[in-house]
Coordinates of C-alpha atoms and ligand atoms in Angstrom, one line a residue:
X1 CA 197.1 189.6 -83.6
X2 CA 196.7 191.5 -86.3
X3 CA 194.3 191.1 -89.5
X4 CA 196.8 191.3 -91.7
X5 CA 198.4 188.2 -89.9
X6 CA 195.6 186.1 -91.3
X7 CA 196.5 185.3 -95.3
X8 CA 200.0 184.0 -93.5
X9 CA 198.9 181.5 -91.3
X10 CA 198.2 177.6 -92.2
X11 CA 196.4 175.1 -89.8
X12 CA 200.1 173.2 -88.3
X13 CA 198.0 169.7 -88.3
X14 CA 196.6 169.8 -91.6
X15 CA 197.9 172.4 -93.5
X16 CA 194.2 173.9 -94.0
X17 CA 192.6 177.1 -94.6
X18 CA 191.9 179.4 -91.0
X19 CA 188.9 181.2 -90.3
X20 CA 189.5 184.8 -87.7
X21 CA 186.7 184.8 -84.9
X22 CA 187.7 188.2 -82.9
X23 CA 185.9 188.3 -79.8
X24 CA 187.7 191.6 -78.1
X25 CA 190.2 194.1 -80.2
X26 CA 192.4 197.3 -78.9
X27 CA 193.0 199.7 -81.7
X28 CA 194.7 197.1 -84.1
X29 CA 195.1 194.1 -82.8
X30 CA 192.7 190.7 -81.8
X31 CA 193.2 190.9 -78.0
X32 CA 191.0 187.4 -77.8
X33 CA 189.3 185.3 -80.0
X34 CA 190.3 182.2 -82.0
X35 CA 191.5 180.7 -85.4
X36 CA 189.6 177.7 -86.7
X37 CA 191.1 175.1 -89.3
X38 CA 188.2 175.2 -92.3
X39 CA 188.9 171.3 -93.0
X40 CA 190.3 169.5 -90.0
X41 CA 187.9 172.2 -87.6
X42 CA 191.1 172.0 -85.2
X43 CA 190.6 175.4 -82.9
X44 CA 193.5 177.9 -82.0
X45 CA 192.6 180.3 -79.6
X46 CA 194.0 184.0 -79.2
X47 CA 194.6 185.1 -76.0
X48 CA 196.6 188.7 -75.2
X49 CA 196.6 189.3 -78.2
X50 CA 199.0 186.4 -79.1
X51 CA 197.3 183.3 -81.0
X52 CA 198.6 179.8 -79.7
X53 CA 199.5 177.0 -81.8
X54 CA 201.2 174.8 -79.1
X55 CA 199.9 173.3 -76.5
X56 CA 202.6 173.3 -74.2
X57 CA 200.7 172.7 -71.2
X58 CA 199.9 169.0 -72.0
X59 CA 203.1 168.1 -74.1
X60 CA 206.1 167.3 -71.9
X61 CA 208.3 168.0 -75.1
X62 CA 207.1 171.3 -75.7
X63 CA 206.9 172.0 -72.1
X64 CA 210.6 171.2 -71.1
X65 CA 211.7 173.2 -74.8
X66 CA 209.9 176.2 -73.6
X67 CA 211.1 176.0 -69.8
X68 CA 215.1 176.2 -71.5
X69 CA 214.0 180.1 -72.2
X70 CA 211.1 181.4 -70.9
X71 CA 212.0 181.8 -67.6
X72 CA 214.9 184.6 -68.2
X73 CA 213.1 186.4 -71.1
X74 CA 210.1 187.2 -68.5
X75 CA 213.2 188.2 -66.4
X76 CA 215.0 190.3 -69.1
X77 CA 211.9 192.0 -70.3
X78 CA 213.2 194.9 -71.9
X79 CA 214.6 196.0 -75.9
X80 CA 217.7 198.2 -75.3
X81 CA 219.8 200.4 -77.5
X82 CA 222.9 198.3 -78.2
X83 CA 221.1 194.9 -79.2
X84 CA 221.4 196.4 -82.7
X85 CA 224.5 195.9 -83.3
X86 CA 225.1 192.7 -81.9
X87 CA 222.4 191.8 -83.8
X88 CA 223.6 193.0 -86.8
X89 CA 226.8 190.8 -86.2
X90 CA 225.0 187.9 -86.0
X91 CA 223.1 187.9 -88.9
X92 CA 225.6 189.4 -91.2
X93 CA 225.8 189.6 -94.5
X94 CA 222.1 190.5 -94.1
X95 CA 221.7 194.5 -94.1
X96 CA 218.4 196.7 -93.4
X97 CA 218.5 196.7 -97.4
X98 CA 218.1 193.1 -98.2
X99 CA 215.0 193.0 -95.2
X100 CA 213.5 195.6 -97.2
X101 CA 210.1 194.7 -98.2
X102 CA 210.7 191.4 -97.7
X103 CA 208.4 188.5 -96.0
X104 CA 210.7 187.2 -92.7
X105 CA 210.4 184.9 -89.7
X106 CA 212.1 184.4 -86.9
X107 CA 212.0 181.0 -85.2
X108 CA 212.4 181.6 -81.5
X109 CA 211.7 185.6 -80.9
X110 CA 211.9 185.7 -77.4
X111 CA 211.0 189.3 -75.8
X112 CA 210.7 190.0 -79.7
X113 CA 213.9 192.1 -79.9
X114 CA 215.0 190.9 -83.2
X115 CA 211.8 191.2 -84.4
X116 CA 211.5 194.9 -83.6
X117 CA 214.8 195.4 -85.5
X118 CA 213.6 193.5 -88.6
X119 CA 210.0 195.6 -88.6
X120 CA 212.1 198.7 -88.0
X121 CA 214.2 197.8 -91.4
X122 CA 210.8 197.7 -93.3
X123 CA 210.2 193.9 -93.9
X124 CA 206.5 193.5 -95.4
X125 CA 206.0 191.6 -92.6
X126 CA 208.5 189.7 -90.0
X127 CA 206.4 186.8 -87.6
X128 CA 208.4 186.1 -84.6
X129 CA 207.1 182.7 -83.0
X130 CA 208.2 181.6 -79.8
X131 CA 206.5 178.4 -78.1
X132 CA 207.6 180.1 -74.2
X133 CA 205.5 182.4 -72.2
X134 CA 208.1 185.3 -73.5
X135 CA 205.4 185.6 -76.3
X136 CA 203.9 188.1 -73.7
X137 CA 207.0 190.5 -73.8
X138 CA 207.3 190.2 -77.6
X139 CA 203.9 191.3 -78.0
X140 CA 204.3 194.1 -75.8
X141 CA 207.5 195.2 -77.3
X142 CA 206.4 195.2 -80.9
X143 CA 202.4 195.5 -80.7
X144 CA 203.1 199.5 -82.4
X145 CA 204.6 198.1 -85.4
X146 CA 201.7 197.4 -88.0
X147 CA 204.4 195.2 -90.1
X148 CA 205.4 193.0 -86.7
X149 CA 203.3 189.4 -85.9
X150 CA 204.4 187.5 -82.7
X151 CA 202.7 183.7 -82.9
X152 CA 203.3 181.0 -80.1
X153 CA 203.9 178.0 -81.6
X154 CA 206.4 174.5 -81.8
X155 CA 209.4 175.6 -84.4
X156 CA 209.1 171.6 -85.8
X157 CA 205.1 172.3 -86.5
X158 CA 205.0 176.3 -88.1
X159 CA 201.2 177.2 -88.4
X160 CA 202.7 179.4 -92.0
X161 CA 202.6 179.2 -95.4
X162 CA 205.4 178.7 -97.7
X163 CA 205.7 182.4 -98.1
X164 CA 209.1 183.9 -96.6
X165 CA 211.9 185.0 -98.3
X166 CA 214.3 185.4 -95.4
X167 CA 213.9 183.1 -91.8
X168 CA 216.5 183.6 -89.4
X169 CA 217.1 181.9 -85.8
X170 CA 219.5 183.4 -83.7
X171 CA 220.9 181.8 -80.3
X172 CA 218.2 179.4 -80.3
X173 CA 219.0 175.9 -82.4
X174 CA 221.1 174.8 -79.9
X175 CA 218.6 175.1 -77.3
X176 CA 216.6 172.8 -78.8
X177 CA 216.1 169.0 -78.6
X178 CA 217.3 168.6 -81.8
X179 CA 219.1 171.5 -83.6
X180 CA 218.9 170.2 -87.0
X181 CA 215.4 169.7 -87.0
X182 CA 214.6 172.8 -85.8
X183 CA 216.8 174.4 -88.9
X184 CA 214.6 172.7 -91.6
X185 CA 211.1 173.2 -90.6
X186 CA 212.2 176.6 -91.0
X187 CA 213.3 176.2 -94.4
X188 CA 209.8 174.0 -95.2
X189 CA 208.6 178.0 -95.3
X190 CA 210.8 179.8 -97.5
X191 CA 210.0 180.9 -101.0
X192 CA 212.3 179.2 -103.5
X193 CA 215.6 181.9 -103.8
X194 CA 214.5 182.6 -99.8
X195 CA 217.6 183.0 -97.5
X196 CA 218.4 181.2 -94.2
X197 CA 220.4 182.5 -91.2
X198 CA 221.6 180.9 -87.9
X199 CA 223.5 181.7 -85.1
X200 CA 224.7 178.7 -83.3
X201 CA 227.3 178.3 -80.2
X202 CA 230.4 176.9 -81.5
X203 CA 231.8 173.1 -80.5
X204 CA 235.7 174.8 -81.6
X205 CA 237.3 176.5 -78.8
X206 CA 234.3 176.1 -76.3
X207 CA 236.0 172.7 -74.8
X208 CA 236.4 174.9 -71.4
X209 CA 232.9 175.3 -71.2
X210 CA 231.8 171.9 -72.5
X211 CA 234.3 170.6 -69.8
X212 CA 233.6 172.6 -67.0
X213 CA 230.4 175.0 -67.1
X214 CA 228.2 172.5 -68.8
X215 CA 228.5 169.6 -65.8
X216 CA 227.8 172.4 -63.4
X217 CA 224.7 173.6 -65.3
X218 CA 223.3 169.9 -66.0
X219 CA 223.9 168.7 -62.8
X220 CA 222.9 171.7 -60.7
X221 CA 222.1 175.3 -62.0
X222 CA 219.7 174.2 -64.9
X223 CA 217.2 172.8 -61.6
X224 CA 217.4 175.8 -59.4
X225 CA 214.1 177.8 -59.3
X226 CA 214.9 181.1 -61.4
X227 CA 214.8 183.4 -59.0
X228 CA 217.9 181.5 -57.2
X229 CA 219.6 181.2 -59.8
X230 CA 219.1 184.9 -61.3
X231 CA 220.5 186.1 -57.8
X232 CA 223.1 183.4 -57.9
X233 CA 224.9 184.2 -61.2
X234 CA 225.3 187.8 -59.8
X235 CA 228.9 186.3 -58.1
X236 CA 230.3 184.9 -61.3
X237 CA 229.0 188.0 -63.2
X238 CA 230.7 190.1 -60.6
X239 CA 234.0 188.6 -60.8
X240 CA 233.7 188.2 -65.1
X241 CA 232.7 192.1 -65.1
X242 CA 235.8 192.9 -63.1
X243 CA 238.4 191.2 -65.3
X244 CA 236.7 192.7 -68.3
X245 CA 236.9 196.2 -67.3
X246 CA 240.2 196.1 -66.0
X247 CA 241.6 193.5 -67.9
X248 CA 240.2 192.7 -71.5
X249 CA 238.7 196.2 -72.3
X250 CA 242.2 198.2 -71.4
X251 CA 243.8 196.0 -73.4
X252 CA 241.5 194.7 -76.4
X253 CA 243.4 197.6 -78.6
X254 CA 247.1 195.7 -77.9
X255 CA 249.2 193.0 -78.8
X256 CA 248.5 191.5 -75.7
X257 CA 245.2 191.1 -76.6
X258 CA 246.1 187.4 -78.4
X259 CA 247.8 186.6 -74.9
X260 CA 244.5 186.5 -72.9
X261 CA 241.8 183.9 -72.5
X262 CA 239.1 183.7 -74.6
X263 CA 240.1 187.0 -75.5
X264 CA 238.1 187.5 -78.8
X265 CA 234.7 187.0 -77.3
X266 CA 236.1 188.3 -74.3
X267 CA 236.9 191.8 -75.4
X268 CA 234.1 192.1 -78.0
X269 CA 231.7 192.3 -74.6
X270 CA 233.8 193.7 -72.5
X271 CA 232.1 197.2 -73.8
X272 CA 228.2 195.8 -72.6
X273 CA 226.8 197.1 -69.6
X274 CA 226.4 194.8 -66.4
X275 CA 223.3 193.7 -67.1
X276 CA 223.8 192.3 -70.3
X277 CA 226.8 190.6 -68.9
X278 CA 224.7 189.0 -66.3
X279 CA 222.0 188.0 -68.8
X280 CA 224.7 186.0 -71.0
X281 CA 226.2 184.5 -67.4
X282 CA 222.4 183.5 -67.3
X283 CA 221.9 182.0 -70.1
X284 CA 224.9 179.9 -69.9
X285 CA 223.8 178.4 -66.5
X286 CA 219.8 178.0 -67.5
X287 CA 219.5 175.9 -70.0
X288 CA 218.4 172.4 -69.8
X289 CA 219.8 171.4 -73.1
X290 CA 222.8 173.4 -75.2
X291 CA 224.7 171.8 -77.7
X292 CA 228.0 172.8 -79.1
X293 CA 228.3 172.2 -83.2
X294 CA 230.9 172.3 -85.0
X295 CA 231.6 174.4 -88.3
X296 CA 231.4 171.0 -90.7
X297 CA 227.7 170.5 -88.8
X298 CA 226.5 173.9 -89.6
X299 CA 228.0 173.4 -93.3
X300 CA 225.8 170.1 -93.3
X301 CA 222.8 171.7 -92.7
X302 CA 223.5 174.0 -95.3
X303 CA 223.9 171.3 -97.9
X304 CA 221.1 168.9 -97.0
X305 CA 218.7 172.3 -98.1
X306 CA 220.6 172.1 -100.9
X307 CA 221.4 175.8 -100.1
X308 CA 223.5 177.9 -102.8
X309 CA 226.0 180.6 -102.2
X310 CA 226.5 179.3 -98.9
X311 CA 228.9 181.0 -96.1
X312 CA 229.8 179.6 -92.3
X313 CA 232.0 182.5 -90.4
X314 CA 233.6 182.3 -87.0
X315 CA 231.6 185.1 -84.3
X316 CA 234.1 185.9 -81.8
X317 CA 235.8 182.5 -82.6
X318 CA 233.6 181.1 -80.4
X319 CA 230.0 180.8 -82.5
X320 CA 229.5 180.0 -86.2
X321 CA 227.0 182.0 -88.4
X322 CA 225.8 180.9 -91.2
X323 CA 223.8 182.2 -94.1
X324 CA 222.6 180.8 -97.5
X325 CA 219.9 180.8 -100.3
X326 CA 217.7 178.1 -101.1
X327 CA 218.5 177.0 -104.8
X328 CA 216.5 178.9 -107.2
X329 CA 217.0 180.8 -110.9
X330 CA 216.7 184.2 -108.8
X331 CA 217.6 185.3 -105.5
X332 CA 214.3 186.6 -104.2
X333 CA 216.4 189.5 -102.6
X334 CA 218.0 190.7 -105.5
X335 CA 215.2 190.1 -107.6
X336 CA 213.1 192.6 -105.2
X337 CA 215.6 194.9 -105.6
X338 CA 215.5 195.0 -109.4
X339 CA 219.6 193.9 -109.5
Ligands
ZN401 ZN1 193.6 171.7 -89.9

């Protein structure tokens, strides 16, 4: 970790004050040491460079949350070029302008792409926390940027201060043992006028899945060591990569687009690279727990926080977005921005 980390971090037990022991550092960061709570005298150790707030060996909660994704990220430890946009589409209306020197976190980084994107658009500072092992990769893949802070920790117990103005979680909620909850201990660390994103999978026009991939991946592929079931998905991924170069990508620009299956979502990847198509055929077969929520869910979430200015939109028809502001006089974006 980096120094700079320090004045953003809160004991998750009590709240308290931490105090930075840095037994080993490379360059800028605390490769080991530890972080200890001034009042409760609760200890967080550092280790690669990553301090841990979870103690996910001992808690079979935490342990089963963080075995749903860190098995593929070790497996799909790498950034690549066209994450960007897709990202961009996921988070929208938010722009590199809006991240501008702005404090964000991410609940559930991952290999830490996002939160190379979001220290690339020149947030103040972005934390990406992750309670799975894939803490490793996104402190590998973003240790250069001064501005980026990968923490491993629970998403329901943040070790932060109330000090971001944007938090954003993106493919991740639904993973969790419960969605909702997972939403608002994000928002517990948002500045009043601070902003909320999520990307969610979408209950509407997923009934094929819920009916017929997710028995298969409860019952069987969920349990099969990684490995297996990395190799495995190669068949469907295969056959899926086939149909969508010959079939969705020739004709995503004609009227006989609306004719196909799934043909939104369908044709919007139908322009990724094989590997990225595996990696989502992955994903859909890993996971121990995935829910499907519908729009009027997301919109519920939205206006238990008591969010303003508010707005759920379809991705691909088959995932919701959402995006709002906490209520406040200001909007902490626009007031950085002098509007
Ligand atoms: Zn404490």
């Amino acid at each position: 970790m980096k120094d700079t980390l320090l004045p953003l971090l809160a004991c998750p037990a009590c709240g308290g004050e931490l105090a930075l022991t840095a037994t080993h550092r490379e360059a800028a960061e605390i490769m080991t040491g530890s972080l200890q709570c001034k009042p409760c005298r609760a200890d967080y150790p550092i280790r690669h460079g990553v301090p841990r707030f979870a103690d996910v060996a001992n808690d079979e909660r935490q342990r089963e949350t963080a075995a749903n994704f860190g098995a593929q990220w070790l497996v799909f430890d790498e950034v690549q070029s066209h994450h960007e946009q897709q990202f961009r589409d996921w988070i929208a209306p938010v722009t590199p302008e809006f991240v501008e020197g702005n404090f964000v976190l991410e609940g559930g980084c991952g290999k830490g792409r996002h939160t190379r994107v979001i220290a690339d658009w020149g947030a103040q500072a972005v934390i990406g926390v992750d309670l799975s092992d894939a803490v490793e990769a996104a402190f590998r893949n973003t240790r250069d940027l001064p501005n980026a802070h990968i923490i491993q920790a629970d998403i329901y117990r943040l070790p932060l201060r109330q000090e971001f103005d944007y938090a954003f979680s993106v493919g991740v909620l639904h993973h969790l043992p419960n969605p909702r909850g997972g939403f608002t201990s994000l928002v517990k660390h948002l500045n009043p006028g601070g902003a909320i994103s999520a990307w969610i999978y979408g209950r509407e026009n997923n009934e094929w899945i819920i009916n017929f991939v997710d028995p298969l991946r409860k019952t069987l592929t969920s349990k099969l060591p990684t490995r297996w079931l990395y190799a495995l998905s190669y068949l469907p991924t295969i056959v899926l990569s086939l149909a969508l170069k010959l079939i969705y990508a020739p004709l995503s620009q004609t009227s006989l687009k609306k004719r196909l299956f799934y043909s939104n979502y369908l044709c919007y990847i139908a322009r990724f690279p094989f590997r990225e198509i595996h990696n989502i055929v992955h994903d859909h077969l890993t996971a121990p727990v995935a829910y499907y929520i519908r729009r009027e869910e997301l919109a519920d979430w939205y206006k238990e926080i008591e969010s303003v200015d508010y707005e759920i939109a379809w991705h691909n028809q088959n995932s919701w977005r959402g995006f709002g502001f906490l209520a406040a006089s200001i909007k902490s974006g626009e007031a950085k921005h002098g509007n």
